[in-house]
Amino acid sequence: MRRLEYSPVSARKMQELDQRAVHEFKIPSLLLMENAGRAVAEEAAKLLKPMPRRCVCIVCGKGNNGADGMVAARHLANAGVRVYILVAAAPGRFRGDARVQWRIVQAMGLSAERIGLRGNFNALERRLEQCDLVVDALLGTGISGRLKPPYLEIIERVNSSRKPVLAVDVPSGLDATTGKLMGPCVRARRTVTFACPKTGLLKGEGPKHSGKIVVAGISIPAEILP
């Protein structure tokens, strides 16, 4: 099926499109998330194909971006990939769809470790050394203001690992609308962005940090996309 091309949108416009899909078209937000996470898993599988160990480290934040990463984690695990989930938040802080995804990966028995607690990044450093690919599901389009710990340290360690990175929607640390850096920013080899390109991927510092941009459809009706 041929993929239609849609115009770039700001973070605020993308949030509006998500909400219209849920409220006007009655598409469950969990379905949008499922489609997003599956698209990430498909791109990760392509990057992993020539790699010997087929091992992925998925770094997740507490919001929907991190939940997309958890969806990708279970699809990759089902495909026989070794998956390490690293969570930069206390599980008790997950809300809504993110809490649902956390419960699923727990029920599946997938490896999930907390990072950044009291400045402890040992698990992150260990898994970065072991993996072939990093999936950046730390921060999405909703960030505002300068980054704070533990995100600063996590992004710096991901970049220092020199492992190839697949970013979820936008590289963590990049303003999805303006392309400005909010502090240290993940340097991705590839970015899977959803429904429409985000304007910040295409201007400012966006092109330097996003790598190849893949736009994945997530079932938002074409009639409301720009």
mmCIF file of C-alpha atoms in Angstrom:
data_model
loop_
_atom_site.group_PDB
_atom_site.id
_atom_site.type_symbol
_atom_site.label_atom_id
_atom_site.label_comp_id
_atom_site.label_asym_id
_atom_site.label_seq_id
_atom_site.Cartn_x
_atom_site.Cartn_y
_atom_site.Cartn_z
ATOM 1 C CA MET A 1 0.000 0.000 0.000
ATOM 2 C CA ARG A 2 1.459 3.360 -1.039
ATOM 3 C CA ARG A 3 2.243 5.707 1.821
ATOM 4 C CA LEU A 4 0.744 9.173 1.346
ATOM 5 C CA GLU A 5 2.963 12.152 2.153
ATOM 6 C CA TYR A 6 1.731 14.616 4.758
ATOM 7 C CA SER A 7 2.962 18.080 5.699
ATOM 8 C CA PRO A 8 5.176 18.653 8.753
ATOM 9 C CA VAL A 9 3.338 19.643 11.928
ATOM 10 C CA SER A 10 4.201 21.200 15.273
ATOM 11 C CA ALA A 11 4.015 19.248 18.521
ATOM 12 C CA ARG A 12 0.801 21.062 19.444
ATOM 13 C CA LYS A 13 -0.816 20.284 16.093
ATOM 14 C CA MET A 14 0.119 16.614 16.433
ATOM 15 C CA GLN A 15 -1.482 16.484 19.869
ATOM 16 C CA GLU A 16 -4.631 17.985 18.362
ATOM 17 C CA LEU A 17 -4.674 15.340 15.616
ATOM 18 C CA ASP A 18 -4.249 12.566 18.186
ATOM 19 C CA GLN A 19 -7.150 13.926 20.213
ATOM 20 C CA ARG A 20 -9.394 14.223 17.167
ATOM 21 C CA ALA A 21 -8.645 10.622 16.223
ATOM 22 C CA VAL A 22 -9.629 9.478 19.717
ATOM 23 C CA HIS A 23 -12.684 11.672 20.316
ATOM 24 C CA GLU A 24 -14.166 12.284 16.851
ATOM 25 C CA PHE A 25 -13.300 8.969 15.218
ATOM 26 C CA LYS A 26 -13.492 6.805 18.368
ATOM 27 C CA ILE A 27 -10.077 5.231 17.770
ATOM 28 C CA PRO A 28 -8.771 4.005 21.147
ATOM 29 C CA SER A 29 -5.523 5.665 22.172
ATOM 30 C CA LEU A 30 -4.144 2.209 22.955
ATOM 31 C CA LEU A 31 -4.640 1.262 19.302
ATOM 32 C CA LEU A 32 -2.683 4.330 18.146
ATOM 33 C CA MET A 33 0.047 3.385 20.617
ATOM 34 C CA GLU A 34 0.061 -0.213 19.436
ATOM 35 C CA ASN A 35 0.533 0.893 15.837
ATOM 36 C CA ALA A 36 3.312 3.291 16.841
ATOM 37 C CA GLY A 37 5.190 0.677 18.850
ATOM 38 C CA ARG A 38 4.864 -1.928 16.121
ATOM 39 C CA ALA A 39 6.303 0.552 13.581
ATOM 40 C CA VAL A 40 9.281 1.129 15.878
ATOM 41 C CA ALA A 41 9.799 -2.626 16.221
ATOM 42 C CA GLU A 42 9.730 -3.054 12.432
ATOM 43 C CA GLU A 43 12.410 -0.399 11.929
ATOM 44 C CA ALA A 44 14.489 -1.842 14.769
ATOM 45 C CA ALA A 45 14.333 -5.270 13.113
ATOM 46 C CA LYS A 46 15.668 -3.780 9.873
ATOM 47 C CA LEU A 47 18.612 -2.196 11.683
ATOM 48 C CA LEU A 48 19.303 -5.418 13.598
ATOM 49 C CA LYS A 49 19.321 -7.664 10.539
ATOM 50 C CA PRO A 50 23.104 -7.545 9.923
ATOM 51 C CA MET A 51 23.995 -7.555 13.630
ATOM 52 C CA PRO A 52 25.233 -10.796 15.214
ATOM 53 C CA ARG A 53 23.632 -10.750 18.660
ATOM 54 C CA ARG A 54 20.246 -9.155 17.872
ATOM 55 C CA CYS A 55 20.108 -7.466 21.240
ATOM 56 C CA VAL A 56 18.240 -4.208 21.909
ATOM 57 C CA CYS A 57 18.343 -1.786 24.824
ATOM 58 C CA ILE A 58 15.114 0.262 25.036
ATOM 59 C CA VAL A 59 15.374 3.375 27.206
ATOM 60 C CA CYS A 60 11.909 4.460 28.353
ATOM 61 C CA GLY A 61 10.558 7.561 30.028
ATOM 62 C CA LYS A 62 7.371 7.732 32.091
ATOM 63 C CA GLY A 63 5.068 9.074 29.355
ATOM 64 C CA ASN A 64 3.564 7.857 26.111
ATOM 65 C CA ASN A 65 6.931 7.914 24.343
ATOM 66 C CA GLY A 66 8.216 5.386 26.850
ATOM 67 C CA ALA A 67 5.024 3.378 26.453
ATOM 68 C CA ASP A 68 5.596 3.243 22.685
ATOM 69 C CA GLY A 69 9.005 1.806 23.514
ATOM 70 C CA MET A 70 7.455 -0.878 25.697
ATOM 71 C CA VAL A 71 5.096 -1.874 22.877
ATOM 72 C CA ALA A 72 8.132 -2.173 20.589
ATOM 73 C CA ALA A 73 9.896 -4.243 23.250
ATOM 74 C CA ARG A 74 7.253 -6.947 23.323
ATOM 75 C CA HIS A 75 6.997 -7.156 19.533
ATOM 76 C CA LEU A 76 10.765 -7.524 19.302
ATOM 77 C CA ALA A 77 10.806 -10.122 22.083
ATOM 78 C CA ASN A 78 8.120 -12.098 20.266
ATOM 79 C CA ALA A 79 10.372 -12.036 17.186
ATOM 80 C CA GLY A 80 13.237 -13.609 19.114
ATOM 81 C CA VAL A 81 15.234 -10.456 19.844
ATOM 82 C CA ARG A 82 16.888 -10.141 23.250
ATOM 83 C CA VAL A 83 15.346 -7.049 24.817
ATOM 84 C CA TYR A 84 16.434 -4.996 27.828
ATOM 85 C CA ILE A 85 13.973 -2.350 29.015
ATOM 86 C CA LEU A 86 15.508 0.479 31.053
ATOM 87 C CA VAL A 87 13.048 2.786 32.795
ATOM 88 C CA ALA A 88 13.949 6.324 33.875
ATOM 89 C CA ALA A 89 11.014 6.626 36.281
ATOM 90 C CA ALA A 90 9.486 4.818 39.205
ATOM 91 C CA PRO A 91 6.872 2.372 37.842
ATOM 92 C CA GLY A 92 4.342 3.920 40.217
ATOM 93 C CA ARG A 93 4.511 7.129 38.170
ATOM 94 C CA PHE A 94 3.118 5.483 35.036
ATOM 95 C CA ARG A 95 -0.393 6.673 34.239
ATOM 96 C CA GLY A 96 -3.079 5.754 31.718
ATOM 97 C CA ASP A 97 -1.858 3.915 28.631
ATOM 98 C CA ALA A 98 1.724 3.876 29.929
ATOM 99 C CA ARG A 99 0.592 1.965 33.001
ATOM 100 C CA VAL A 100 -1.206 -0.550 30.777
ATOM 101 C CA GLN A 101 1.952 -1.156 28.753
ATOM 102 C CA TRP A 102 4.060 -1.506 31.896
ATOM 103 C CA ARG A 103 1.714 -4.160 33.245
ATOM 104 C CA ILE A 104 1.918 -6.072 29.959
ATOM 105 C CA VAL A 105 5.721 -6.204 29.854
ATOM 106 C CA GLN A 106 5.722 -7.241 33.503
ATOM 107 C CA ALA A 107 3.240 -10.043 32.810
ATOM 108 C CA MET A 108 5.407 -11.190 29.894
ATOM 109 C CA GLY A 109 8.421 -11.387 32.167
ATOM 110 C CA LEU A 110 10.552 -9.083 30.031
ATOM 111 C CA SER A 111 13.757 -7.718 31.524
ATOM 112 C CA ALA A 112 13.026 -4.279 32.998
ATOM 113 C CA GLU A 113 15.373 -2.257 35.193
ATOM 114 C CA ARG A 114 15.189 1.148 36.840
ATOM 115 C CA ILE A 115 17.913 3.630 35.943
ATOM 116 C CA GLY A 116 18.900 7.013 37.318
ATOM 117 C CA LEU A 117 17.674 6.365 40.867
ATOM 118 C CA ARG A 118 19.994 8.242 43.241
ATOM 119 C CA GLY A 119 22.427 8.742 40.398
ATOM 120 C CA ASN A 120 22.830 5.023 39.703
ATOM 121 C CA PHE A 121 23.424 4.293 36.016
ATOM 122 C CA ASN A 122 25.164 0.930 36.379
ATOM 123 C CA ALA A 123 22.362 -0.998 34.665
ATOM 124 C CA LEU A 124 22.326 1.477 31.777
ATOM 125 C CA GLU A 125 26.079 1.246 31.243
ATOM 126 C CA ARG A 126 25.998 -2.560 31.440
ATOM 127 C CA ARG A 127 23.150 -2.930 28.936
ATOM 128 C CA LEU A 128 24.619 -0.357 26.559
ATOM 129 C CA GLU A 129 27.788 -2.412 26.447
ATOM 130 C CA GLN A 130 25.840 -5.618 25.749
ATOM 131 C CA CYS A 131 23.392 -4.382 23.107
ATOM 132 C CA ASP A 132 23.626 -3.947 19.342
ATOM 133 C CA LEU A 133 21.004 -1.195 19.098
ATOM 134 C CA VAL A 134 19.506 1.441 21.397
ATOM 135 C CA VAL A 135 15.873 2.487 21.078
ATOM 136 C CA ASP A 136 15.424 6.012 22.446
ATOM 137 C CA ALA A 137 11.929 6.159 23.960
ATOM 138 C CA LEU A 138 12.906 8.549 26.716
ATOM 139 C CA LEU A 139 11.257 11.870 25.831
ATOM 140 C CA GLY A 140 8.739 12.695 23.133
ATOM 141 C CA THR A 141 7.070 15.755 21.675
ATOM 142 C CA GLY A 142 5.746 17.028 24.998
ATOM 143 C CA ILE A 143 8.986 18.223 26.569
ATOM 144 C CA SER A 144 9.426 21.901 27.432
ATOM 145 C CA GLY A 145 12.248 23.770 29.114
ATOM 146 C CA ARG A 146 15.772 22.617 29.797
ATOM 147 C CA LEU A 147 16.370 18.967 30.546
ATOM 148 C CA LYS A 148 17.003 17.899 34.125
ATOM 149 C CA PRO A 149 18.597 14.862 35.754
ATOM 150 C CA PRO A 150 18.441 11.946 35.218
ATOM 151 C CA TYR A 151 17.669 12.665 31.549
ATOM 152 C CA LEU A 152 20.881 14.631 31.057
ATOM 153 C CA GLU A 153 23.057 11.758 32.231
ATOM 154 C CA ILE A 154 21.091 9.116 30.346
ATOM 155 C CA ILE A 155 21.363 10.957 27.020
ATOM 156 C CA GLU A 156 25.075 11.611 27.531
ATOM 157 C CA ARG A 157 25.706 7.913 28.243
ATOM 158 C CA VAL A 158 23.688 6.807 25.224
ATOM 159 C CA ASN A 159 25.691 9.108 22.971
ATOM 160 C CA SER A 160 28.995 8.076 24.551
ATOM 161 C CA SER A 161 28.220 4.398 23.914
ATOM 162 C CA ARG A 162 28.504 5.008 20.149
ATOM 163 C CA LYS A 163 25.841 2.360 19.587
ATOM 164 C CA PRO A 164 23.373 2.990 16.736
ATOM 165 C CA VAL A 165 20.206 4.651 18.022
ATOM 166 C CA LEU A 166 16.641 4.455 16.761
ATOM 167 C CA ALA A 167 14.636 7.407 18.120
ATOM 168 C CA VAL A 168 10.912 7.159 18.832
ATOM 169 C CA ASP A 169 9.026 10.124 17.278
ATOM 170 C CA VAL A 170 11.828 12.634 18.005
ATOM 171 C CA PRO A 171 15.339 12.277 19.441
ATOM 172 C CA SER A 172 15.230 12.946 23.179
ATOM 173 C CA GLY A 173 16.389 16.471 23.936
ATOM 174 C CA LEU A 174 15.127 18.008 20.682
ATOM 175 C CA ASP A 175 12.219 20.451 20.621
ATOM 176 C CA ALA A 176 9.783 18.779 18.205
ATOM 177 C CA THR A 177 8.481 22.119 16.927
ATOM 178 C CA THR A 178 11.496 24.439 16.720
ATOM 179 C CA GLY A 179 14.416 22.059 16.280
ATOM 180 C CA LYS A 180 16.206 23.681 19.237
ATOM 181 C CA LEU A 181 18.179 21.624 21.720
ATOM 182 C CA MET A 182 16.849 21.429 25.277
ATOM 183 C CA GLY A 183 20.241 20.319 26.568
ATOM 184 C CA PRO A 184 22.154 17.232 25.479
ATOM 185 C CA CYS A 185 20.312 15.503 22.635
ATOM 186 C CA VAL A 186 20.342 11.927 21.412
ATOM 187 C CA ARG A 187 22.158 11.461 18.120
ATOM 188 C CA ALA A 188 20.002 8.984 16.219
ATOM 189 C CA ARG A 189 20.843 6.964 13.140
ATOM 190 C CA ARG A 190 17.129 6.743 12.351
ATOM 191 C CA THR A 191 13.959 8.359 13.722
ATOM 192 C CA VAL A 192 10.500 6.824 13.423
ATOM 193 C CA THR A 193 8.001 9.648 13.636
ATOM 194 C CA PHE A 194 4.251 9.095 13.639
ATOM 195 C CA ALA A 195 1.534 10.202 11.184
ATOM 196 C CA CYS A 196 3.373 13.365 10.049
ATOM 197 C CA PRO A 197 6.948 14.655 10.207
ATOM 198 C CA LYS A 198 7.483 17.016 13.112
ATOM 199 C CA THR A 199 8.750 20.446 12.098
ATOM 200 C CA GLY A 200 11.625 20.257 14.577
ATOM 201 C CA LEU A 201 13.083 17.259 12.771
ATOM 202 C CA LEU A 202 13.550 19.348 9.641
ATOM 203 C CA LYS A 203 14.983 22.608 10.938
ATOM 204 C CA GLY A 204 17.479 23.938 13.465
ATOM 205 C CA GLU A 205 19.438 21.103 15.024
ATOM 206 C CA GLY A 206 16.870 18.503 13.963
ATOM 207 C CA PRO A 207 18.591 17.190 10.825
ATOM 208 C CA LYS A 208 21.902 16.740 12.709
ATOM 209 C CA HIS A 209 20.332 14.548 15.373
ATOM 210 C CA SER A 210 17.491 12.698 13.630
ATOM 211 C CA GLY A 211 19.337 10.645 11.016
ATOM 212 C CA LYS A 212 17.078 9.036 8.430
ATOM 213 C CA ILE A 213 13.438 9.977 9.112
ATOM 214 C CA VAL A 214 10.755 7.330 8.665
ATOM 215 C CA VAL A 215 7.115 8.468 8.831
ATOM 216 C CA ALA A 216 4.858 5.674 10.086
ATOM 217 C CA GLY A 217 1.089 5.670 9.819
ATOM 218 C CA ILE A 218 -0.695 4.852 13.087
ATOM 219 C CA SER A 219 -4.334 4.846 11.865
ATOM 220 C CA ILE A 220 -5.121 8.539 12.247
ATOM 221 C CA PRO A 221 -7.679 9.160 9.471
ATOM 222 C CA ALA A 222 -6.099 10.651 6.359
ATOM 223 C CA GLU A 223 -8.908 13.205 6.012
ATOM 224 C CA ILE A 224 -7.702 15.162 9.060
ATOM 225 C CA LEU A 225 -3.988 15.019 8.263
ATOM 226 C CA PRO A 226 -2.501 18.132 6.611
#
